Short mmCIF file of C-alpha atoms in Angstrom, two decimals:
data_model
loop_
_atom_site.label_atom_id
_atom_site.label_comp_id
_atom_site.label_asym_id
_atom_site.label_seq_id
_atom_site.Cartn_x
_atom_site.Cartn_y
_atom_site.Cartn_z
CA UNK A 1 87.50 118.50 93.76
CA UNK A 2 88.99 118.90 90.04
CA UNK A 3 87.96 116.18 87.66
CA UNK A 4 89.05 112.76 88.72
CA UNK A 5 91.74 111.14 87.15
CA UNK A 6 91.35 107.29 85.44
CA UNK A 7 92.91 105.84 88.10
CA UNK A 8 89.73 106.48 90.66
CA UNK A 9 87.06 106.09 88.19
CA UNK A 10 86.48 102.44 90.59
CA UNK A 11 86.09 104.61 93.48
CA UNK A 12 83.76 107.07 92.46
CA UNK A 13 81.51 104.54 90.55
CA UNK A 14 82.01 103.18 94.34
CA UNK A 15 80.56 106.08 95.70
CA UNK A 16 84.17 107.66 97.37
CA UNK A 17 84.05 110.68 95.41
CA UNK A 18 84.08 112.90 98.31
CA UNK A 19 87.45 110.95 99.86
CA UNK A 20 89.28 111.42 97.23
CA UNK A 21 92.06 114.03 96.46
CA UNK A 22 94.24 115.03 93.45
CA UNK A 23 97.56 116.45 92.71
CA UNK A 24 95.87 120.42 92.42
CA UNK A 25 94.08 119.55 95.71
CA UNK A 26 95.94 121.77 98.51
CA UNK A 27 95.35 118.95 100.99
CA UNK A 28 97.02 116.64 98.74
CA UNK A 29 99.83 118.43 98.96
CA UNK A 30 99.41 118.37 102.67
CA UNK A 31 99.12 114.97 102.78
CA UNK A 32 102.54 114.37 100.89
CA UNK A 33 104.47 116.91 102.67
CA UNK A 34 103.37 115.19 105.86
CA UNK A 35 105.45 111.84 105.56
CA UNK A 36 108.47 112.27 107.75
CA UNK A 37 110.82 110.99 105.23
CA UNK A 38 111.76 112.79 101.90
CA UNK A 39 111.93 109.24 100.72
CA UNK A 40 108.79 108.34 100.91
CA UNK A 41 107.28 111.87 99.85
CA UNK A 42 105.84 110.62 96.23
CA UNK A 43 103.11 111.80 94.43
CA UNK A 44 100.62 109.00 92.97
CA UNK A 45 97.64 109.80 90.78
CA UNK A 46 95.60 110.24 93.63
CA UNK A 47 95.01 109.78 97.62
CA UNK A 48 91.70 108.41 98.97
CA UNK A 49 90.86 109.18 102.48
CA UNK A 50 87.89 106.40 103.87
CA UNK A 51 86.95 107.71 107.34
CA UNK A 52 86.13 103.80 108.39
CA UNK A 53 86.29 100.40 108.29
CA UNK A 54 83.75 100.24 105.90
CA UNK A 55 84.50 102.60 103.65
CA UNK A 56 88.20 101.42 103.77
CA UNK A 57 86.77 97.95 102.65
CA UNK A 58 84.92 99.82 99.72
CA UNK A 59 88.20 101.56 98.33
CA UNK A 60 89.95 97.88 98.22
CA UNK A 61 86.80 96.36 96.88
CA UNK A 62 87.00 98.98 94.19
CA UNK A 63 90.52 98.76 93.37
CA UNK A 64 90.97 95.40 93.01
CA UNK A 65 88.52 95.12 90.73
CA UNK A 66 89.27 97.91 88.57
CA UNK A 67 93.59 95.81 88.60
CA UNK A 68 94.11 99.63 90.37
CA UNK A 69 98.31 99.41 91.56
CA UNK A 70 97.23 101.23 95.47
CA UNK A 71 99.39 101.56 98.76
CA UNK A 72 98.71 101.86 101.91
CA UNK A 73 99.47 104.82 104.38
CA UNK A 74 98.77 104.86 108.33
CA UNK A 75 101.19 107.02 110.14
CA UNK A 76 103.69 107.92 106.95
CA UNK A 77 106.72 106.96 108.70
CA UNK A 78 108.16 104.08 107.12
CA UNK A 79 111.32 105.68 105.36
CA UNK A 80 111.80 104.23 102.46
CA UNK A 81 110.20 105.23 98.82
CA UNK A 82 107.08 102.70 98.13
CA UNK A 83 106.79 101.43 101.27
CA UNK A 84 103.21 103.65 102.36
CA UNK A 85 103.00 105.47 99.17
CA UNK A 86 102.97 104.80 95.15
CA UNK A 87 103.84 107.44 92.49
CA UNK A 88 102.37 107.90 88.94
CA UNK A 89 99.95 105.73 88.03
CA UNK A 90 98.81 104.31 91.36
CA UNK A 91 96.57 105.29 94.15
CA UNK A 92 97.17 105.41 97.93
CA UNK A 93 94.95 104.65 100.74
CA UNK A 94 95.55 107.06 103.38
CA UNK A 95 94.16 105.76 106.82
CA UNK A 96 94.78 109.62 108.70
CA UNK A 97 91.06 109.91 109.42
CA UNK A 98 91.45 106.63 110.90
CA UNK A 99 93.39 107.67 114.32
CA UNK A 100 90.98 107.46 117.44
CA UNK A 101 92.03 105.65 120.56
CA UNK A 102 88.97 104.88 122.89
CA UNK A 103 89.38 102.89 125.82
CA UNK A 104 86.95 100.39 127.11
CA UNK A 105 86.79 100.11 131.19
CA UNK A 106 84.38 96.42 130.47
CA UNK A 107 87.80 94.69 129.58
CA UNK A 108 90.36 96.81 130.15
CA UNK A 109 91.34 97.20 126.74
CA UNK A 110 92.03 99.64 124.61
CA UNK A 111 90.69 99.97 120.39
CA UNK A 112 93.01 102.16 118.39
CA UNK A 113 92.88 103.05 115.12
CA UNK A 114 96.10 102.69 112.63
CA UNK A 115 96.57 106.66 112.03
CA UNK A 116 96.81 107.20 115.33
CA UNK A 117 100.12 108.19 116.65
CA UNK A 118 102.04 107.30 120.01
CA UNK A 119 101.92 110.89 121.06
CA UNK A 120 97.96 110.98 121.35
CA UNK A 121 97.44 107.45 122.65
CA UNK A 122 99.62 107.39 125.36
CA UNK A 123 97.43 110.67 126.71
CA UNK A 124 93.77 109.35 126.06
CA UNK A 125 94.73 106.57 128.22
CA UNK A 126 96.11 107.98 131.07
CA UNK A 127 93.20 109.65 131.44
CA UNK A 128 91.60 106.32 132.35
CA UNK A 129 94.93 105.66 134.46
CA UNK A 130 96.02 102.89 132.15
CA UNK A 131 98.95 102.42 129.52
CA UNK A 132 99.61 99.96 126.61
CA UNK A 133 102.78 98.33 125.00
CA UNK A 134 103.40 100.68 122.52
CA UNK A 135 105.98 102.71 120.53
CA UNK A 136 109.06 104.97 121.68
CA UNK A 137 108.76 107.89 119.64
CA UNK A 138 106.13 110.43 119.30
CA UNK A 139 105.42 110.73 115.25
CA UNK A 140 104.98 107.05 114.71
CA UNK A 141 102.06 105.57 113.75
CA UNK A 142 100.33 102.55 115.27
CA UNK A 143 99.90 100.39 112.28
CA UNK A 144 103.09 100.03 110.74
CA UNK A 145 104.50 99.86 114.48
CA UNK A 146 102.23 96.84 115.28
CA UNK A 147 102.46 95.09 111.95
CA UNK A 148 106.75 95.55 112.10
CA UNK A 149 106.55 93.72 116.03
CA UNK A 150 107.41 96.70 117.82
CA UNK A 151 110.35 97.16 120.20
CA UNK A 152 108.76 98.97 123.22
CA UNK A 153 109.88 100.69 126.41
CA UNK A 154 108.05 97.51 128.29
CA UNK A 155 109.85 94.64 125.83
CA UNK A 156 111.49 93.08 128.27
CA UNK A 157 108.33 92.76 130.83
CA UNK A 158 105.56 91.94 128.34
CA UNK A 159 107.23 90.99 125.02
CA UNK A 160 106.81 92.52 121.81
CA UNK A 161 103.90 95.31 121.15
CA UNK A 162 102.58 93.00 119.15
CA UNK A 163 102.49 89.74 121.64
CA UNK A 164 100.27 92.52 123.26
CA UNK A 165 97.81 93.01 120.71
CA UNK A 166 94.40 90.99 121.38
CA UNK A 167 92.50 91.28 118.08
CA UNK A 168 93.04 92.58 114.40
CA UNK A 169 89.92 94.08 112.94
CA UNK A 170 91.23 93.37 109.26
CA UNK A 171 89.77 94.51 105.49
CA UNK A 172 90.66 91.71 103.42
CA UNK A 173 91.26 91.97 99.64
CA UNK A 174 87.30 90.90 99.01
CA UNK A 175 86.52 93.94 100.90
CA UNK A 176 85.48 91.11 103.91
CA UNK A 177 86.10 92.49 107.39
CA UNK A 178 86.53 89.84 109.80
CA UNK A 179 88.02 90.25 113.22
CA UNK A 180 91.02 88.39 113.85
CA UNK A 181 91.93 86.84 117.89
CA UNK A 182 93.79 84.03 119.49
CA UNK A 183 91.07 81.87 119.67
CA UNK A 184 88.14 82.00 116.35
CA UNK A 185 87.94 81.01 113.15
CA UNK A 186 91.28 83.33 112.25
CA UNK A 187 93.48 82.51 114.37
CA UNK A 188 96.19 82.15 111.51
CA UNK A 189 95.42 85.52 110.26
CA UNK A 190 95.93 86.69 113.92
CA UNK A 191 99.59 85.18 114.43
CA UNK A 192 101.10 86.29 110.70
CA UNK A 193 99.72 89.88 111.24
CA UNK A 194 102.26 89.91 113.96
CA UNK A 195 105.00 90.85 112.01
CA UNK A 196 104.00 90.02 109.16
CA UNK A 197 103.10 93.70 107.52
CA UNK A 198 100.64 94.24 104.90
CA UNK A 199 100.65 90.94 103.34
CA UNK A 200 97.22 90.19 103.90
CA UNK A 201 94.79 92.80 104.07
CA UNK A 202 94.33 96.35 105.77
CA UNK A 203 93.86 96.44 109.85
CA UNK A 204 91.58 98.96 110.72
CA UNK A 205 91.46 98.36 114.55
CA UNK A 206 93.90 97.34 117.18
CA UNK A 207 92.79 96.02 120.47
CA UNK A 208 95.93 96.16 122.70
CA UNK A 209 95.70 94.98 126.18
CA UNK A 210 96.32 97.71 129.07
CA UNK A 211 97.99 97.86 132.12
CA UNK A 212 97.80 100.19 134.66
CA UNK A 213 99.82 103.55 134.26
CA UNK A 214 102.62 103.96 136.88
CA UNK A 215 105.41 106.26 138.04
CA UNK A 216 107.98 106.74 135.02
CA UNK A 217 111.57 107.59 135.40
CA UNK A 218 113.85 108.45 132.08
CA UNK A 219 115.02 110.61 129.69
CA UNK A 220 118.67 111.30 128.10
CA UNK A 221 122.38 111.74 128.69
CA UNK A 222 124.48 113.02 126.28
CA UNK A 223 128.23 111.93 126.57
CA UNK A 224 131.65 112.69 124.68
CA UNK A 225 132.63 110.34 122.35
CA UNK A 226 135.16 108.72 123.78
CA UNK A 227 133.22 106.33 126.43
CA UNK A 228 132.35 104.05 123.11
CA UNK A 229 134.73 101.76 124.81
CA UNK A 230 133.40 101.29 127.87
CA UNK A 231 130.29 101.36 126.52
CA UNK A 232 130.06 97.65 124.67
CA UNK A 233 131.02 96.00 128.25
CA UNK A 234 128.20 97.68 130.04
CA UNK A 235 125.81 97.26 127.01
CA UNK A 236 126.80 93.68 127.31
CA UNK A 237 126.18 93.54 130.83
CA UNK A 238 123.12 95.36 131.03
CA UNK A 239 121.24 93.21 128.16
CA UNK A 240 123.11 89.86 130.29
CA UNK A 241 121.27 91.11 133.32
CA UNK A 242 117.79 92.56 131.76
CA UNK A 243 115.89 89.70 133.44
CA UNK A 244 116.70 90.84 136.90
CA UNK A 245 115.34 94.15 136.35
CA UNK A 246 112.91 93.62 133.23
CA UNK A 247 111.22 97.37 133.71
CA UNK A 248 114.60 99.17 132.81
CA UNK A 249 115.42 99.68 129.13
CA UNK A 250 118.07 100.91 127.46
CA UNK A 251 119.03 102.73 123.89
CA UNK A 252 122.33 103.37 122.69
CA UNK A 253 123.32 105.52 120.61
CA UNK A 254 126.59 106.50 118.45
CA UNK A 255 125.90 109.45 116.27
CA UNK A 256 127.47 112.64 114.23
CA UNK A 257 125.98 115.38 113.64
CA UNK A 258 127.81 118.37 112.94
CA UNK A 259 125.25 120.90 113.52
CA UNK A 260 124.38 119.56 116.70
CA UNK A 261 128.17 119.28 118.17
CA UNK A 262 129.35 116.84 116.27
CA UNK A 263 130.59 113.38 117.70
CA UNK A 264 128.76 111.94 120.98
CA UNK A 265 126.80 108.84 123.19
CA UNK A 266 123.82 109.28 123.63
CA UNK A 267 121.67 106.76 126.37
CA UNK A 268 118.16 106.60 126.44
CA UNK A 269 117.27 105.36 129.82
CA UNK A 270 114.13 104.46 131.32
CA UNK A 271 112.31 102.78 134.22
CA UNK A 272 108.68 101.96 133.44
CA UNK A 273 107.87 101.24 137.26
CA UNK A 274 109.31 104.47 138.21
CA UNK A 275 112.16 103.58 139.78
CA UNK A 276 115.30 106.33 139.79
CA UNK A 277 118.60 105.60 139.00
CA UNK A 278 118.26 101.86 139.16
CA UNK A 279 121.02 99.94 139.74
CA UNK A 280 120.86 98.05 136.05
CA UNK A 281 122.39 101.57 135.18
CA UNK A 282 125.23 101.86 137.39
CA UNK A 283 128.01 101.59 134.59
CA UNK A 284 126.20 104.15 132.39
CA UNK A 285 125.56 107.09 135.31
CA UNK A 286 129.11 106.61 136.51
CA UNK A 287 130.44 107.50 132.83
CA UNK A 288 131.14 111.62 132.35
CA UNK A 289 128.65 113.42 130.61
CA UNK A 290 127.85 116.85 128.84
CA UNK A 291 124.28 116.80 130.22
CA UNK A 292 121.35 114.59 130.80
CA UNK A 293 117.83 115.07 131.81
CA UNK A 294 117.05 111.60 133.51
CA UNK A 295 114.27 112.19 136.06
CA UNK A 296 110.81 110.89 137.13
CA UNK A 297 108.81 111.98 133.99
CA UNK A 298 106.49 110.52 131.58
CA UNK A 299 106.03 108.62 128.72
CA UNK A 300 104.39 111.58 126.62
CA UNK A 301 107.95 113.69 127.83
CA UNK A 302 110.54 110.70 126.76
CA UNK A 303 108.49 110.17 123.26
CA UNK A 304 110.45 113.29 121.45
CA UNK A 305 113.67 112.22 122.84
CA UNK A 306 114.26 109.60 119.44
CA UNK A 307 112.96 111.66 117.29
CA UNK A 308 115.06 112.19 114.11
CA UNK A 309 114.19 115.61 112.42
CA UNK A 310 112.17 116.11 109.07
CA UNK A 311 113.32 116.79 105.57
CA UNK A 312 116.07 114.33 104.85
CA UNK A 313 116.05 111.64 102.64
CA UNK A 314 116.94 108.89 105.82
CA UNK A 315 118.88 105.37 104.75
CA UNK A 316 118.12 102.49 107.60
CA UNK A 317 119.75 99.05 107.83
CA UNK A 318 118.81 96.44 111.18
CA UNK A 319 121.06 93.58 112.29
CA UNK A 320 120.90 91.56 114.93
CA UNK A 321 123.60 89.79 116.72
CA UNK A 322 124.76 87.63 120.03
CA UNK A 323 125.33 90.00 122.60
CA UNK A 324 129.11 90.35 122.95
CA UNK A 325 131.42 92.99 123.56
CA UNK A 326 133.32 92.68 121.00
CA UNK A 327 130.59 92.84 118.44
CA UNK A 328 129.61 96.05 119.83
CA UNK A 329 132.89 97.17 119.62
CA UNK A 330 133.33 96.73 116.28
CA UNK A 331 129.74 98.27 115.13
CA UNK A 332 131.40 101.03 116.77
CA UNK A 333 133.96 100.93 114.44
CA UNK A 334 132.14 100.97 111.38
CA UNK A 335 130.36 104.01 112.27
CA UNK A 336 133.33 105.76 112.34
CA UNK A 337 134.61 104.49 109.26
CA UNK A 338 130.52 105.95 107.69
CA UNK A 339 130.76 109.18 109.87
CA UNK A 340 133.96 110.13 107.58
CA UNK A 341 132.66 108.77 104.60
CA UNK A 342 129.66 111.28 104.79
CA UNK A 343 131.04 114.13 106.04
CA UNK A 344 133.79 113.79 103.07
CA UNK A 345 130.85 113.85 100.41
CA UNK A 346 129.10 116.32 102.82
CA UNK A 347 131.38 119.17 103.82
CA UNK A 348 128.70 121.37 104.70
CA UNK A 349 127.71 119.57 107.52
CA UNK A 350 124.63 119.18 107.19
CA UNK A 351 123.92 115.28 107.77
CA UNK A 352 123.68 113.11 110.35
CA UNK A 353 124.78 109.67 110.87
CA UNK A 354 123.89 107.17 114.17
CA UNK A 355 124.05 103.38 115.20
CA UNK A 356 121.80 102.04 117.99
CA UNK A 357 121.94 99.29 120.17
CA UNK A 358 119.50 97.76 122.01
CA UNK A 359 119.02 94.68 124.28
CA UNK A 360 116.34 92.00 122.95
CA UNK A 361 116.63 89.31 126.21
CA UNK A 362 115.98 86.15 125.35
CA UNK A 363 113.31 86.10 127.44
CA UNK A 364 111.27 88.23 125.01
CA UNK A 365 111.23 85.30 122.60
CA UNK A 366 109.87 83.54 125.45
CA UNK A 367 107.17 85.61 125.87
CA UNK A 368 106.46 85.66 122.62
CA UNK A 369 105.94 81.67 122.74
CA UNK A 370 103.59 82.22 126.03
CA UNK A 371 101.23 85.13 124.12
CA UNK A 372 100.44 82.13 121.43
CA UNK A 373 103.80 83.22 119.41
CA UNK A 374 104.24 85.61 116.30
CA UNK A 375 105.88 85.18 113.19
CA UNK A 376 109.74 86.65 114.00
CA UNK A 377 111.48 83.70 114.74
CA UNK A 378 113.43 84.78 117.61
CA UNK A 379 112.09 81.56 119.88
CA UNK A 380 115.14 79.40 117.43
CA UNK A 381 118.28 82.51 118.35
CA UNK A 382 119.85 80.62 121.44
CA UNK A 383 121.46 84.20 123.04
CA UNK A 384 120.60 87.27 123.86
CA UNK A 385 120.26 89.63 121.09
CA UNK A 386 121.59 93.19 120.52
CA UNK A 387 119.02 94.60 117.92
CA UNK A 388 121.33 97.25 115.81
CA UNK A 389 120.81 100.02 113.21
CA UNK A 390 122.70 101.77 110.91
CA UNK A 391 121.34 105.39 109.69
CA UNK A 392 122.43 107.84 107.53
CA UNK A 393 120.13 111.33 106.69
CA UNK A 394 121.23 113.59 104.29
CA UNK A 395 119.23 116.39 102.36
CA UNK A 396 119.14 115.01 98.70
CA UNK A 397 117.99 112.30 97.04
CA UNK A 398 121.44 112.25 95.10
CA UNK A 399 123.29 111.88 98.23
CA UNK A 400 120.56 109.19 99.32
CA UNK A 401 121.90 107.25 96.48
CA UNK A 402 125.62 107.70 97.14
CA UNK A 403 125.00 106.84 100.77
CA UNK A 404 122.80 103.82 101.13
CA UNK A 405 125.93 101.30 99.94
CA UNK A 406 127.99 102.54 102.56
CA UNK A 407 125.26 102.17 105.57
CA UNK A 408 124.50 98.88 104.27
CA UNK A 409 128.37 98.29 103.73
CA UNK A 410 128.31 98.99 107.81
CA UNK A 411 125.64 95.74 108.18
CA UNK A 412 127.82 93.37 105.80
CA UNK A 413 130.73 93.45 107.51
CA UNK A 414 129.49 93.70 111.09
CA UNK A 415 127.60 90.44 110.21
CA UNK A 416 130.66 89.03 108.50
CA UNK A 417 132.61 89.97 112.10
CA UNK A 418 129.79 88.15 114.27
CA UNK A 419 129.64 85.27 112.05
CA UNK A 420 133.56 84.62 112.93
CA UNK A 421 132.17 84.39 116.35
CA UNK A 422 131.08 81.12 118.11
CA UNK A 423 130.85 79.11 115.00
CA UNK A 424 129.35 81.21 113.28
CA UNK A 425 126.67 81.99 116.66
CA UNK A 426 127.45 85.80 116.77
CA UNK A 427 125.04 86.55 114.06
CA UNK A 428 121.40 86.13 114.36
CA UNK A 429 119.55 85.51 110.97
CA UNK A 430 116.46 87.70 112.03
CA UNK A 431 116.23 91.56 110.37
CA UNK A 432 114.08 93.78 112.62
CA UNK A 433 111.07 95.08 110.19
CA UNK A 434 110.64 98.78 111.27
CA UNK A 435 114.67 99.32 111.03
CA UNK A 436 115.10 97.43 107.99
CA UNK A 437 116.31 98.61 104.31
CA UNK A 438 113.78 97.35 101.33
CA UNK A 439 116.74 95.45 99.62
CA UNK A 440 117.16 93.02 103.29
CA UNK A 441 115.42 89.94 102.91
CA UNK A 442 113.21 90.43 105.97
CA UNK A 443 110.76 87.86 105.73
CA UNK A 444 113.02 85.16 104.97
CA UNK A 445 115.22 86.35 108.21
CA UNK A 446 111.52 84.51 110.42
CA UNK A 447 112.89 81.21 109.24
CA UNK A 448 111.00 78.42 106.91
CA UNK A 449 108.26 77.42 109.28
CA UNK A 450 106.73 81.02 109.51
CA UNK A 451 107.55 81.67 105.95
CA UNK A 452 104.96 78.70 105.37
CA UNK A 453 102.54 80.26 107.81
CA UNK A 454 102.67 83.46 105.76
CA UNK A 455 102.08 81.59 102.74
CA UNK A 456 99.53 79.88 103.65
CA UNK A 457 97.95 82.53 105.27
CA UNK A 458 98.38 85.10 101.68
CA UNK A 459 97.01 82.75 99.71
CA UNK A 460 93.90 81.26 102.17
CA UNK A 461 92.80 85.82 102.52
CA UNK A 462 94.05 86.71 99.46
CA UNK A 463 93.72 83.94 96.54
CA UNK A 464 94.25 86.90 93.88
CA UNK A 465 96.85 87.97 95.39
CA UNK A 466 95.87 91.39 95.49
CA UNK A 467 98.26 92.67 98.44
CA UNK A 468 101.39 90.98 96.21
CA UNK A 469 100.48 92.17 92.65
CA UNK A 470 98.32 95.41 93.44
CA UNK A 471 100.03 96.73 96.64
CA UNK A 472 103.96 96.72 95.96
CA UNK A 473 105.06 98.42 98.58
CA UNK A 474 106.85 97.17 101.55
CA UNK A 475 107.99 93.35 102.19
CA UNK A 476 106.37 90.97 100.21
CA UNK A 477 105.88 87.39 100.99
CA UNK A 478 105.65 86.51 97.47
CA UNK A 479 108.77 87.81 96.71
CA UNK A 480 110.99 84.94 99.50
CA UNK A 481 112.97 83.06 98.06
CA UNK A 482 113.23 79.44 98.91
#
């Protein structure tokens, strides 16, 4: 390793010397060029790499001390710039050696690691014949997931990834671990960390309850454009109807992308119990189509299917909303409106832009309530809820700039539409974490009581408040507003 930097003289007194890299280190290069997002591809003073729990605690020890500005990275998949990584004068944590999945057969439950991606989980555990409520896409990791709630292909069956998780081994700012559960002494710390981010320490273990593994039916259908409006009645209908057939879920999708064939619907559909062509997708299968490849499959095979493609600079908003027709409708109109904004600015083609829908029942809430609740606030939403996001990806971070007011101008207006709805019902306060922009007010969007719990909770494991000064990145409870 060259000669360390000032920024890491903590963590070599500390005995990390060996974890660390710097900027003329090839694999900290590696490291950088290996967050999916050009967004979030800076270059801090230096990355540390603790290969455990222990020596993760060390690093935060260390940097805390030394008043060391640090992130923290697990999978590197959060889009936006700051949210798992710091540039200049800071340090970030990278968890990658910290991605094993092991499965215990004594209670059924799985431990994984928060550098551990979706696409190796899902495989270690089949091997034991069991699955977990985890993510929909291959590249991202489990921390962030976890930490965000996590919309899952079993959501409407077993709630939120997170209602699924059983205990939180957590570093706090001290460089304490403690385990958090339902049940001991941290029982607080256990219901913020679900969905409450990185407002309170580091988790270095997940245990997620398992189920057993069964058939899986799924994939894609790609459609022409022009079934967008059919499509918001049978969206409607299918997220009405999600509790009679709670192991079918759906993704839709709007998108351009001139390189791929421009303008089309595309419907993620899957059956988690196996079951083919199930009736809750009638409406969708009768619709024409340019292809599809819905058959009994996998979860491993279906993962890729969302995947959006490397080396863009990619601008996310969430909304939520009452789910109505007409809402959907007009989302579908605003994408429009984007899609020619972009490629106007973008005549080469070479952008993409896509909104998705996709049905939160309100029995999810429910189950939420049931798994000793989390801190999302859906329980107080009265409907069911279309969960929504606006994307743009383009190759520069110029165009990055000129874009982002235009996706979010998509959000304000589709909220001002659902507002006008049902007195004002049609819009849902709550902002999904894992879709959202850094300039939404996500935290807030939980409501007051679990904006107190997160308070409380910040300043009972972190009295310095060394995850709000020191660790900037991402959505800070310090930062709500009352």
């Amino acid at each position: 390793m060259s000669k360390p930097c000032p920024q890491v003289e903590s963590l070599v007194a500390a005995g990390l010397q060996s974890r660390i890299l710097l900027p003329d280190d090839e694999k900290y290069t590696e490291r950088v060029d290996s967050y999916w997002c050009n967004s979030a591809k800076l270059r801090p003073a230096a990355i540390v790499q603790p290969s455990s729990a222990l020596e993760v605690a060390t690093a935060v020890k260390a940097l805390a001390g030394a008043g060391q500005l640090f992130a923290v990275r697990a999978g590197g998949h959060t889009n936006f710039a700051g949210s798992n990584n710091i540039d200049g004068s800071g340090v970030t944590i990278d968890l990658g050696l910290l991605n094993t999945t092991r499965y215990d057969a004594a209670t059924q439950t799985a431990h994984v690691e928060p550098a551990a991606k979706w696409k190796n989980v899902y495989p270690e555990l089949e091997k034991h014949g069991r699955v977990v409520i985890g993510g929909r896409e291959a590249e991202v990791g489990v921390g962030g997931f976890l930490l965000g709630g996590g919309n899952t292909f079993y959501t409407a069956r077993y709630g939120w990834a997170c209602d699924n998780v059983l205990a939180f081994e957590v570093v706090l700012a001290d460089g304490s671990i403690v385990t958090a559960d339902a049940t001991g002494e941290h029982a607080d710390l256990f219901r913020v960390l679900k969905g409450g981010s990185n407002n309170f320490g580091i988790v270095t273990r997940f245990t997620l309850r398992t189920i057993p593994s069964s058939p899986f039916w799924g994939g894609y259908a790609v459609r022409p454009i022009d079934v967008v409006a059919e499509s918001a009645k049978a969206i409607e209908d299918f997220t009405a109807n999600v509790v009679n057939d709670p192991d079918s879920a759906l993704n839709y999708t709007i998108c351009r992308a001139p390189r791929l064939g421009g303008d089309a619907a595309v419907t993620i559909l899957t059956n988690v119990a196996g079951v083919e062509s199930p009736a809750a997708f009638q409406s969708f299968l009768k619709m024409p189509e340019v292809m599809n490849n819905l058959k009994p499959t996998s979860i491993d095979e279906v993962l890729p299917y969302t995947s959006l493609p490397t080396g863009y600079y990619n601008i996310w908003y969430a909304l939520a909303f009452k789910n109505d027709a007409s809402i959907i409708a007009k989302a579908c109109e605003l994408h429009t409106r984007l899609a020619n904004e972009v490629q106007a600015q973008v005549p080469d083609g070479d952008y993409s832009t896509h909104i998705s829908f996709q049905p939160i029942p309100r029995a999810v809430a429910q189950q939420s309530v049931a798994a000793g609740g989390n801190v999302l606030g859906l329980e107080d939403y009265p409907h069911d809820v279309i969960l929504f996001q606006a994307n743009a990806s383009v190759r520069t971070n110029e165009l990055a700039g000129w874009a982002r007011p235009r996706v979010r101008a998509v959000v304000e207006d589709l909220q001002a539409f659902a507002e006008t709805m049902d007195g004002g019902e049609g819009a849902c306060r709550w902002i999904y974490l894992n879709y959202a922009s850094p300039d939404q007010d996500v935290l807030r969007s939980y409501g007051p009581e679990n904006v107190r719990r997160m308070r409380d909770a910040a300043a009972k494991y972190d009295p310095d408040g060394v995850f709000q000064r020191l660790c900037p990145g991402g959505f800070k409870i310090s930062a709500v507003k009352d």
